[in-house]
Amino acid sequence: MLDIPNRDRRAERRSSTRTEILEAAWELCAANGLASLSLRDLAQRIGLKAPSLYSYFDSKNAIYDAMFAQGCQQLLDERPREIPDDLLGGIRAIMGYFVDFCVADPVRYQLLFQRTIPGFEPSADSYAISQTAMRLTFDWFAGHGLDRPDVVDLFTAIGSGIAAQQNSNEPGGDRWTKLVDDAALMFVRHIQAGDVPTDKGRSQT
Amino acid sequence: MLDIPNRDRRAERRSSTRTEILEAAWELCAANGLASLSLRDLAQRIGLKAPSLYSYFDSKNAIYDAMFAQGCQQLLDERPREIPDDLLGGIRAIMGYFVDFCVADPVRYQLLFQRTIPGFEPSADSYAISQTAMRLTFDWFAGHGLDRPDVVDLFTAIGSGIAAQQNSNEPGGDRWTKLVDDAALMFVRHIQAGDVPTDKGRSQT
DNA sequence: GTCTATATTTGGATAGAC
DNA sequence: GTCTATCCAAATATAGAC
């Protein structure tokens, strides 16, 4: 007798249906907006009735949560494997990757980085994934002698600002994304100027 | 006989009720989220029933539109009267004002600058107000010899990035807003370095 | 696991009396 | 202008048969 390890076909099928549901959810959100997702439409798109979805997810927010986790995982999985070791090259690569990721899917950007779905908060597990992604960036900075939190904060502000402007004002275009190299140069020169550590806050008017 | 010009008390009352409705709408949105506004709650908050709102606004989106117009008008009206004429001082003032405006009311920021309400588009009239505000910034830049669109785009990206990060990750705090002066310095030095006009796009990977 | 049927809630919006 | 009453549509979610 063959002693093949049990492929649990039931579990496999279940998992693939879950994947199918999430794929359909991304498509619907891309078409109608993140907030307009409805379980009826979602079920219909894959040939099910709405109540059947509850065999796979506990609630609508559980679907959003799974999408959130997927998005964070993609941010981790698709990150560049080779980051140039020089500061400018590295900053360019990281900022460029992040901006491209954000504009590649505006709905995903909205779900992960803008919190605009009323009543949705990512679960602890999903949030942990996003924290891992954040920490990798922070570690890269620290590995290059940049361990000041406000330096990283300025970096993320520039990256997410370019992405936000692109997605809000010209989704699909490149009016802002093409500024990435220029912005990276600006940022690197600034932190190399050496006067960044300003502990005082902004001057009052 | 006194010949007092007609104060149209009816029109005054109507206008003041409209104002009251909009004030209540801002409060509800601040409490429950922009997308969660409901006409029932809104009417109840000012002692009316939902159908009465239709004497003042044609639809729910008309209320969003009036809020949008109000927000844009505030951006215009509250702008700093005295902008320092030197480049760094001016950039600091404009960026600081914009960021403060955005974080002062995250819901207003969401309505004006992130388009996340399904089905809502500002009317032509409302949009014109926002365009006026944009043009004033553009004109100030042009008046200081900065007429390249990508310079203005980089500026708006930095400002809205700081605001977006602050509102998304630490609403009400100052972790990002305190970076404004530093960011303004970074930006001004960069555009003064003179190598900004790069017509080529980002280098491909 | 999937379905039908339905509960339940909640929206926006309209009709018509006052 | 405001109300009551209602319409209509849509949503999430549950119960229970198969």
CSV table of C-alpha atoms (C1' of nucleotides) in Angstrom, one decimal:
chain,number,residue,atom,x,y,z
A,1,MET,CA,0.0,0.0,0.0
A,2,LEU,CA,1.1,3.5,-0.7
A,3,ASP,CA,1.6,5.5,2.3
A,4,ILE,CA,0.9,8.9,0.9
A,5,PRO,CA,0.6,11.6,3.5
A,6,ASN,CA,-3.0,12.6,3.9
A,7,ARG,CA,-3.8,15.5,1.6
A,8,ASP,CA,-6.8,16.9,3.4
A,9,ARG,CA,-8.9,17.6,0.3
A,10,ARG,CA,-11.6,19.1,2.4
A,11,ALA,CA,-9.3,21.6,4.0
A,12,GLU,CA,-7.7,22.3,0.6
A,13,ARG,CA,-11.1,23.1,-0.9
A,14,ARG,CA,-12.1,25.2,2.0
A,15,SER,CA,-8.9,27.2,1.8
A,16,SER,CA,-9.2,27.7,-1.9
A,17,THR,CA,-12.8,29.0,-1.6
A,18,ARG,CA,-11.6,31.4,1.1
A,19,THR,CA,-9.0,32.6,-1.4
A,20,GLU,CA,-11.7,32.9,-4.1
A,21,ILE,CA,-13.9,35.0,-1.8
A,22,LEU,CA,-11.1,37.4,-1.0
A,23,GLU,CA,-10.1,37.8,-4.6
A,24,ALA,CA,-13.7,38.6,-5.5
A,25,ALA,CA,-13.8,41.1,-2.6
A,26,TRP,CA,-10.7,42.9,-3.9
A,27,GLU,CA,-12.3,43.1,-7.4
A,28,LEU,CA,-15.6,44.5,-6.1
A,29,CYS,CA,-13.8,47.0,-3.9
A,30,ALA,CA,-11.7,48.2,-6.8
A,31,ALA,CA,-14.8,48.6,-8.9
A,32,ASN,CA,-17.2,50.2,-6.4
A,33,GLY,CA,-15.1,51.5,-3.6
A,34,LEU,CA,-13.8,49.9,-0.4
A,35,ALA,CA,-16.8,51.0,1.7
A,36,SER,CA,-19.4,49.8,-0.8
A,37,LEU,CA,-18.6,46.1,-0.4
A,38,SER,CA,-21.8,44.1,0.1
A,39,LEU,CA,-22.0,40.4,1.0
A,40,ARG,CA,-24.8,39.9,-1.6
A,41,ASP,CA,-22.7,41.1,-4.4
A,42,LEU,CA,-19.7,39.3,-3.1
A,43,ALA,CA,-21.4,36.0,-2.9
A,44,GLN,CA,-23.1,36.4,-6.3
A,45,ARG,CA,-19.8,37.1,-8.0
A,46,ILE,CA,-18.5,33.6,-7.1
A,47,GLY,CA,-21.8,31.8,-7.6
A,48,LEU,CA,-22.9,31.6,-3.9
A,49,LYS,CA,-25.7,33.1,-1.9
A,50,ALA,CA,-24.8,35.5,0.8
A,51,PRO,CA,-25.4,33.3,3.9
A,52,SER,CA,-22.9,30.8,2.5
A,53,LEU,CA,-20.1,33.3,3.2
A,54,TYR,CA,-20.7,32.8,6.9
A,55,SER,CA,-19.2,29.3,6.5
A,56,TYR,CA,-15.9,31.0,5.7
A,57,PHE,CA,-15.9,34.2,7.6
A,58,ASP,CA,-17.6,35.2,10.8
A,59,SER,CA,-18.7,38.6,9.7
A,60,LYS,CA,-18.1,41.3,7.1
A,61,ASN,CA,-15.4,42.8,9.2
A,62,ALA,CA,-13.7,39.5,9.3
A,63,ILE,CA,-13.5,39.7,5.5
A,64,TYR,CA,-12.0,43.2,5.8
A,65,ASP,CA,-9.6,41.9,8.3
A,66,ALA,CA,-8.5,39.0,6.1
A,67,MET,CA,-8.0,41.6,3.3
A,68,PHE,CA,-6.0,43.8,5.6
A,69,ALA,CA,-3.8,40.8,6.6
A,70,GLN,CA,-3.3,39.9,2.9
A,71,GLY,CA,-2.3,43.4,2.0
A,72,CYS,CA,0.3,43.6,4.8
A,73,GLN,CA,1.7,40.2,3.8
A,74,GLN,CA,2.0,41.5,0.2
A,75,LEU,CA,3.9,44.5,1.5
A,76,LEU,CA,6.3,42.1,3.2
A,77,ASP,CA,6.5,39.4,0.5
A,78,GLU,CA,7.0,41.7,-2.5
A,79,ARG,CA,9.6,44.0,-0.9
A,80,PRO,CA,12.9,44.3,-2.9
A,81,ARG,CA,15.3,41.6,-2.2
A,82,GLU,CA,18.4,43.6,-3.1
A,83,ILE,CA,18.5,47.0,-1.4
A,84,PRO,CA,21.6,49.0,-2.5
A,85,ASP,CA,23.8,49.6,0.5
A,86,ASP,CA,24.6,53.2,-0.1
A,87,LEU,CA,22.3,55.6,1.5
A,88,LEU,CA,20.8,57.3,-1.5
A,89,GLY,CA,20.4,54.1,-3.4
A,90,GLY,CA,18.7,52.4,-0.5
A,91,ILE,CA,16.4,55.3,0.2
A,92,ARG,CA,15.4,55.4,-3.4
A,93,ALA,CA,14.7,51.7,-3.5
A,94,ILE,CA,12.7,51.7,-0.3
A,95,MET,CA,10.7,54.8,-1.1
A,96,GLY,CA,10.1,53.7,-4.7
A,97,TYR,CA,8.9,50.3,-3.6
A,98,PHE,CA,6.6,51.8,-1.0
A,99,VAL,CA,5.0,54.3,-3.4
A,100,ASP,CA,4.6,51.8,-6.2
A,101,PHE,CA,2.9,49.4,-3.7
A,102,CYS,CA,0.5,52.2,-2.7
A,103,VAL,CA,-0.5,53.3,-6.1
A,104,ALA,CA,-0.6,49.8,-7.6
A,105,ASP,CA,-3.9,49.3,-5.7
A,106,PRO,CA,-5.6,52.5,-4.3
A,107,VAL,CA,-8.2,50.4,-2.5
A,108,ARG,CA,-5.5,48.4,-0.7
A,109,TYR,CA,-3.8,51.7,0.2
A,110,GLN,CA,-7.0,53.0,1.7
A,111,LEU,CA,-7.6,49.8,3.7
A,112,LEU,CA,-4.0,49.6,5.0
A,113,PHE,CA,-3.0,53.2,5.5
A,114,GLN,CA,-6.1,55.3,5.8
A,115,ARG,CA,-8.7,54.3,8.4
A,116,THR,CA,-11.9,55.2,6.8
A,117,ILE,CA,-14.1,52.2,7.2
A,118,PRO,CA,-16.5,52.9,10.0
A,119,GLY,CA,-16.3,50.3,12.7
A,120,PHE,CA,-13.4,48.4,11.2
A,121,GLU,CA,-10.2,47.8,13.3
A,122,PRO,CA,-7.7,45.3,12.3
A,123,SER,CA,-7.3,42.3,14.6
A,124,ALA,CA,-4.2,41.9,16.8
A,125,ASP,CA,-2.9,39.2,14.4
A,126,SER,CA,-3.3,41.3,11.3
A,127,TYR,CA,-1.9,44.3,13.0
A,128,ALA,CA,1.2,42.3,14.0
A,129,ILE,CA,1.9,41.7,10.3
A,130,SER,CA,1.8,45.4,9.6
A,131,GLN,CA,4.1,46.1,12.5
A,132,THR,CA,6.6,43.6,11.2
A,133,ALA,CA,6.7,45.5,7.9
A,134,MET,CA,7.2,48.7,9.7
A,135,ARG,CA,10.0,47.3,11.8
A,136,LEU,CA,12.0,46.1,8.8
A,137,THR,CA,12.1,49.6,7.5
A,138,PHE,CA,13.1,50.9,10.9
A,139,ASP,CA,15.8,48.3,11.1
A,140,TRP,CA,17.2,49.3,7.8
A,141,PHE,CA,17.5,52.9,8.9
A,142,ALA,CA,19.1,51.9,12.1
A,143,GLY,CA,21.6,49.7,10.2
A,144,HIS,CA,22.6,52.9,8.4
A,145,GLY,CA,23.1,54.9,11.5
A,146,LEU,CA,19.7,56.6,11.4
A,147,ASP,CA,18.1,55.6,14.6
A,148,ARG,CA,16.3,58.9,15.3
A,149,PRO,CA,12.6,58.2,15.1
A,150,ASP,CA,11.8,61.6,13.6
A,151,VAL,CA,14.1,60.8,10.6
A,152,VAL,CA,12.0,57.7,9.9
A,153,ASP,CA,8.8,59.7,10.4
A,154,LEU,CA,9.9,62.3,7.9
A,155,PHE,CA,10.7,59.6,5.5
A,156,THR,CA,7.3,57.9,5.8
A,157,ALA,CA,5.6,61.2,5.5
A,158,ILE,CA,7.3,61.9,2.2
A,159,GLY,CA,6.5,58.5,0.8
A,160,SER,CA,2.9,58.4,1.9
A,161,GLY,CA,2.4,62.0,0.8
A,162,ILE,CA,3.5,61.2,-2.7
A,163,ALA,CA,1.3,58.1,-2.7
A,164,ALA,CA,-1.7,60.0,-1.2
A,165,GLN,CA,-1.5,62.8,-3.7
A,166,GLN,CA,-1.2,60.4,-6.6
A,167,ASN,CA,-4.1,58.3,-5.5
A,168,SER,CA,-6.4,61.2,-4.6
A,169,ASN,CA,-5.8,63.5,-7.5
A,170,GLU,CA,-4.7,61.4,-10.4
A,171,PRO,CA,-5.2,57.7,-9.7
A,172,GLY,CA,-3.3,55.6,-12.2
A,173,GLY,CA,-1.1,58.4,-13.3
A,174,ASP,CA,2.5,59.3,-12.6
A,175,ARG,CA,2.4,63.0,-11.8
A,176,TRP,CA,3.6,62.4,-8.2
A,177,THR,CA,5.2,59.0,-8.4
A,178,LYS,CA,7.8,60.3,-10.9
A,179,LEU,CA,9.0,62.7,-8.1
A,180,VAL,CA,10.3,59.8,-6.0
A,181,ASP,CA,13.9,60.0,-7.1
A,182,ASP,CA,14.0,63.7,-6.6
A,183,ALA,CA,12.4,63.4,-3.2
A,184,ALA,CA,14.8,60.7,-2.2
A,185,LEU,CA,17.7,62.9,-3.1
A,186,MET,CA,16.2,65.8,-1.2
A,187,PHE,CA,15.8,63.6,1.9
A,188,VAL,CA,19.2,62.1,1.8
A,189,ARG,CA,21.0,65.4,1.4
A,190,HIS,CA,18.9,66.8,4.3
A,191,ILE,CA,19.8,64.1,6.7
A,192,GLN,CA,23.4,64.2,5.7
A,193,ALA,CA,23.4,68.0,6.3
A,194,GLY,CA,23.6,67.0,9.9
A,195,ASP,CA,21.4,69.6,11.5
A,196,VAL,CA,18.4,67.3,11.6
A,197,PRO,CA,18.3,66.5,15.3
A,198,THR,CA,16.2,69.4,16.3
A,199,ASP,CA,14.6,68.5,19.6
A,200,LYS,CA,12.6,71.6,19.8
A,201,GLY,CA,9.3,71.7,18.2
A,202,ARG,CA,8.0,74.0,15.5
A,203,SER,CA,8.3,77.7,16.1
A,204,GLN,CA,5.1,79.2,17.3
A,205,THR,CA,3.4,81.9,15.3
B,1,MET,CA,-42.7,106.8,8.5
B,2,LEU,CA,-39.5,104.9,8.9
B,3,ASP,CA,-38.1,103.6,5.7
B,4,ILE,CA,-36.1,100.7,7.0
B,5,PRO,CA,-34.8,98.4,4.3
B,6,ASN,CA,-36.6,95.1,4.4
B,7,ARG,CA,-34.8,92.6,6.5
B,8,ASP,CA,-36.1,89.4,5.1
B,9,ARG,CA,-36.6,87.6,8.4
B,10,ARG,CA,-37.8,84.6,6.6
B,11,ALA,CA,-34.6,84.3,4.6
B,12,GLU,CA,-32.5,85.0,7.6
B,13,ARG,CA,-34.2,82.2,9.6
B,14,ARG,CA,-33.8,79.8,6.7
B,15,SER,CA,-30.2,80.6,6.4
B,16,SER,CA,-29.6,80.2,10.0
B,17,THR,CA,-31.3,76.8,10.1
B,18,ARG,CA,-29.1,75.7,7.2
B,19,THR,CA,-26.1,76.8,9.2
B,20,GLU,CA,-27.4,74.9,12.2
B,21,ILE,CA,-27.8,71.7,10.1
B,22,LEU,CA,-24.3,71.9,8.8
B,23,GLU,CA,-22.9,72.5,12.3
B,24,ALA,CA,-24.7,69.4,13.6
B,25,ALA,CA,-23.4,67.4,10.6
B,26,TRP,CA,-19.8,68.3,11.3
B,27,GLU,CA,-20.3,67.3,14.9
B,28,LEU,CA,-21.9,63.9,14.0
B,29,CYS,CA,-19.2,63.2,11.5
B,30,ALA,CA,-16.5,64.0,14.0
B,31,ALA,CA,-18.2,61.6,16.5
B,32,ASN,CA,-19.1,58.7,14.2
B,33,GLY,CA,-17.0,59.1,11.1
B,34,LEU,CA,-17.7,60.9,7.9
B,35,ALA,CA,-19.3,58.0,6.2
B,36,SER,CA,-21.7,57.2,9.0
B,37,LEU,CA,-23.7,60.4,8.8
B,38,SER,CA,-27.4,59.6,8.7
B,39,LEU,CA,-30.3,62.0,8.1
B,40,ARG,CA,-32.3,60.7,11.0
B,41,ASP,CA,-29.6,61.3,13.5
B,42,LEU,CA,-28.8,64.7,12.0
B,43,ALA,CA,-32.4,65.9,12.1
B,44,GLN,CA,-32.8,64.6,15.7
B,45,ARG,CA,-29.8,66.5,16.9
B,46,ILE,CA,-31.4,69.8,16.1
B,47,GLY,CA,-34.9,68.9,17.0
B,48,LEU,CA,-36.3,68.1,13.6
B,49,LYS,CA,-37.6,65.0,11.8
B,50,ALA,CA,-35.7,63.7,8.9
B,51,PRO,CA,-38.0,64.8,6.1
B,52,SER,CA,-37.8,68.4,7.2
B,53,LEU,CA,-34.2,68.4,6.1
B,54,TYR,CA,-35.4,68.2,2.6
B,55,SER,CA,-36.7,71.8,2.9
B,56,TYR,CA,-33.1,72.8,3.2
B,57,PHE,CA,-31.1,70.4,1.1
B,58,ASP,CA,-32.1,68.3,-1.9
B,59,SER,CA,-30.3,65.2,-0.8
B,60,LYS,CA,-27.7,63.8,1.6
B,61,ASN,CA,-25.0,64.4,-1.0
B,62,ALA,CA,-26.1,68.0,-1.1
B,63,ILE,CA,-25.3,68.2,2.5
B,64,TYR,CA,-21.9,66.7,1.9
B,65,ASP,CA,-21.4,69.2,-0.9
B,66,ALA,CA,-22.3,72.1,1.4
B,67,MET,CA,-19.8,70.8,3.9
B,68,PHE,CA,-17.2,70.5,1.2
B,69,ALA,CA,-17.8,74.1,0.2
B,70,GLN,CA,-17.6,75.2,3.8
B,71,GLY,CA,-14.3,73.4,4.3
B,72,CYS,CA,-12.8,74.9,1.2
B,73,GLN,CA,-14.0,78.4,2.2
B,74,GLN,CA,-12.4,78.0,5.6
B,75,LEU,CA,-9.1,77.0,3.9
B,76,LEU,CA,-9.3,80.3,2.1
B,77,ASP,CA,-10.6,82.5,4.9
B,78,GLU,CA,-8.3,81.4,7.6
B,79,ARG,CA,-5.1,81.5,5.5
B,80,PRO,CA,-2.3,83.6,7.0
B,81,ARG,CA,-2.6,87.3,6.1
B,82,GLU,CA,1.1,87.9,6.5
B,83,ILE,CA,3.4,85.5,4.6
B,84,PRO,CA,7.1,86.2,5.1
B,85,ASP,CA,8.6,87.3,1.8
B,86,ASP,CA,11.8,85.3,2.2
B,87,LEU,CA,11.5,81.8,0.7
B,88,LEU,CA,12.2,79.7,3.8
B,89,GLY,CA,9.9,81.8,6.0
B,90,GLY,CA,7.1,81.7,3.4
B,91,ILE,CA,7.4,78.0,2.8
B,92,ARG,CA,7.3,77.4,6.6
B,93,ALA,CA,4.2,79.6,7.0
B,94,ILE,CA,2.3,78.0,4.1
B,95,MET,CA,3.2,74.5,5.0
B,96,GLY,CA,2.5,75.0,8.6
B,97,TYR,CA,-0.8,76.6,7.9
B,98,PHE,CA,-1.9,73.8,5.6
B,99,VAL,CA,-0.8,71.0,8.0
B,100,ASP,CA,-2.5,72.7,11.0
B,101,PHE,CA,-5.6,73.1,9.0
B,102,CYS,CA,-5.6,69.4,8.1
B,103,VAL,CA,-5.0,68.1,11.6
B,104,ALA,CA,-7.4,70.5,13.2
B,105,ASP,CA,-10.3,68.5,11.8
B,106,PRO,CA,-9.5,65.0,10.5
B,107,VAL,CA,-13.0,64.6,9.2
B,108,ARG,CA,-12.8,67.8,7.2
B,109,TYR,CA,-9.4,66.6,5.9
B,110,GLN,CA,-11.0,63.4,4.8
B,111,LEU,CA,-13.9,65.1,3.0
B,112,LEU,CA,-11.7,67.7,1.2
B,113,PHE,CA,-8.6,65.7,0.4
B,114,GLN,CA,-9.3,62.0,0.4
B,115,ARG,CA,-12.2,60.9,-1.7
B,116,THR,CA,-13.6,58.1,0.3
B,117,ILE,CA,-17.3,58.7,0.3
B,118,PRO,CA,-18.9,56.3,-2.2
B,119,GLY,CA,-20.9,58.3,-4.7
B,120,PHE,CA,-20.0,61.7,-3.6
B,121,GLU,CA,-18.4,64.2,-6.0
B,122,PRO,CA,-18.3,67.9,-5.2
B,123,SER,CA,-20.4,70.1,-7.4
B,124,ALA,CA,-18.8,72.4,-9.9
B,125,ASP,CA,-19.4,75.4,-7.7
B,126,SER,CA,-17.8,73.7,-4.6
B,127,TYR,CA,-14.9,72.5,-6.7
B,128,ALA,CA,-14.3,76.0,-7.9
B,129,ILE,CA,-13.7,77.2,-4.4
B,130,SER,CA,-11.0,74.5,-3.8
B,131,GLN,CA,-9.4,75.4,-7.1
B,132,THR,CA,-9.2,79.0,-6.0
B,133,ALA,CA,-7.3,77.9,-2.9
B,134,MET,CA,-5.0,75.8,-4.9
B,135,ARG,CA,-4.3,78.7,-7.3
B,136,LEU,CA,-3.3,81.1,-4.5
B,137,THR,CA,-0.6,78.7,-3.4
B,138,PHE,CA,0.5,78.2,-7.0
B,139,ASP,CA,0.6,82.0,-7.5
B,140,TRP,CA,2.7,82.5,-4.4
B,141,PHE,CA,5.2,80.0,-5.7
B,142,ALA,CA,5.2,81.6,-9.1
B,143,GLY,CA,5.8,85.0,-7.5
B,144,HIS,CA,9.0,83.6,-6.0
B,145,GLY,CA,10.3,82.3,-9.3
B,146,LEU,CA,9.0,78.7,-8.8
B,147,ASP,CA,6.7,78.1,-11.7
B,148,ARG,CA,7.6,74.5,-12.3
B,149,PRO,CA,4.6,72.4,-11.5
B,150,ASP,CA,6.7,69.5,-10.1
B,151,VAL,CA,8.1,71.8,-7.5
B,152,VAL,CA,4.6,72.7,-6.3
B,153,ASP,CA,3.7,69.0,-6.5
B,154,LEU,CA,6.6,68.0,-4.3
B,155,PHE,CA,5.6,70.7,-1.8
B,156,THR,CA,2.0,69.5,-1.6
B,157,ALA,CA,3.2,65.9,-1.3
B,158,ILE,CA,5.3,66.8,1.8
B,159,GLY,CA,2.5,68.8,3.4
B,160,SER,CA,-0.2,66.3,2.8
B,161,GLY,CA,2.1,63.5,3.8
B,162,ILE,CA,2.8,65.0,7.2
B,163,ALA,CA,-0.9,65.6,7.7
B,164,ALA,CA,-1.9,62.2,6.5
B,165,GLN,CA,0.5,60.4,8.8
B,166,GLN,CA,-0.6,62.5,11.7
B,167,ASN,CA,-4.3,61.9,11.1
B,168,SER,CA,-4.0,58.2,10.4
B,169,ASN,CA,-1.5,57.1,13.1
B,170,GLU,CA,-1.8,59.6,15.9
B,171,PRO,CA,-4.8,61.9,15.5
B,172,GLY,CA,-4.6,64.8,17.8
B,173,GLY,CA,-0.9,64.4,18.5
B,174,ASP,CA,2.1,66.2,17.2
B,175,ARG,CA,4.6,63.4,16.2
B,176,TRP,CA,4.5,64.5,12.6
B,177,THR,CA,3.3,68.0,12.7
B,178,LYS,CA,6.3,69.0,14.7
B,179,LEU,CA,8.4,68.1,11.7
B,180,VAL,CA,7.0,70.9,9.6
B,181,ASP,CA,9.9,73.4,10.1
B,182,ASP,CA,12.4,70.7,9.4
B,183,ALA,CA,10.6,69.6,6.3
B,184,ALA,CA,10.3,73.2,5.1
B,185,LEU,CA,14.1,73.6,5.5
B,186,MET,CA,14.7,70.4,3.6
B,187,PHE,CA,12.4,71.5,0.8
B,188,VAL,CA,13.9,75.0,0.5
B,189,ARG,CA,17.4,73.8,0.4
B,190,HIS,CA,16.5,71.3,-2.2
B,191,ILE,CA,14.9,73.7,-4.6
B,192,GLN,CA,17.8,76.2,-4.0
B,193,ALA,CA,20.3,73.5,-4.9
B,194,GLY,CA,19.3,74.1,-8.5
B,195,ASP,CA,19.2,70.6,-9.8
B,196,VAL,CA,15.5,70.1,-9.4
B,197,PRO,CA,14.4,70.5,-12.9
B,198,THR,CA,14.8,66.9,-13.9
B,199,ASP,CA,12.5,66.3,-16.8
B,200,LYS,CA,13.3,62.6,-17.0
B,201,GLY,CA,11.2,60.3,-14.9
B,202,ARG,CA,12.3,58.0,-12.2
B,203,SER,CA,15.0,55.5,-13.0
B,204,GLN,CA,13.6,52.1,-13.8
B,205,THR,CA,14.6,49.1,-11.8
C,1,DG,C1',-21.8,23.5,3.0
C,2,DT,C1',-25.3,25.4,0.7
C,3,DC,C1',-29.6,26.7,0.2
C,4,DT,C1',-34.5,29.3,1.1
C,5,DA,C1',-36.7,32.1,4.0
C,6,DT,C1',-36.7,35.5,7.1
C,7,DA,C1',-35.5,38.5,11.0
C,8,DT,C1',-33.9,42.9,11.9
C,9,DT,C1',-32.2,47.2,11.2
C,10,DT,C1',-31.3,51.0,8.8
C,11,DG,C1',-30.9,53.8,5.2
C,12,DG,C1',-32.7,57.8,1.8
C,13,DA,C1',-36.5,59.7,0.0
C,14,DT,C1',-41.6,60.9,-1.0
C,15,DA,C1',-46.9,62.0,-0.2
C,16,DG,C1',-49.9,64.5,1.8
C,17,DA,C1',-52.2,66.6,5.9
C,18,DC,C1',-51.8,70.7,8.7
D,1,DG,C1',-42.0,74.4,6.9
D,2,DT,C1',-42.9,70.7,9.7
D,3,DC,C1',-45.0,66.8,10.6
D,4,DT,C1',-46.8,61.6,10.4
D,5,DA,C1',-46.9,57.8,7.7
D,6,DT,C1',-45.0,55.2,4.5
D,7,DC,C1',-42.3,53.5,0.6
D,8,DC,C1',-38.6,51.2,-1.1
D,9,DA,C1',-34.2,49.4,-1.2
D,10,DA,C1',-30.4,47.5,0.8
D,11,DA,C1',-27.7,45.8,4.3
D,12,DT,C1',-25.9,42.1,7.9
D,13,DA,C1',-27.0,38.2,10.0
D,14,DT,C1',-29.6,33.9,11.7
D,15,DA,C1',-32.7,29.6,11.6
D,16,DG,C1',-33.4,25.5,9.8
D,17,DA,C1',-34.2,22.3,5.8
D,18,DC,C1',-31.6,19.4,2.7
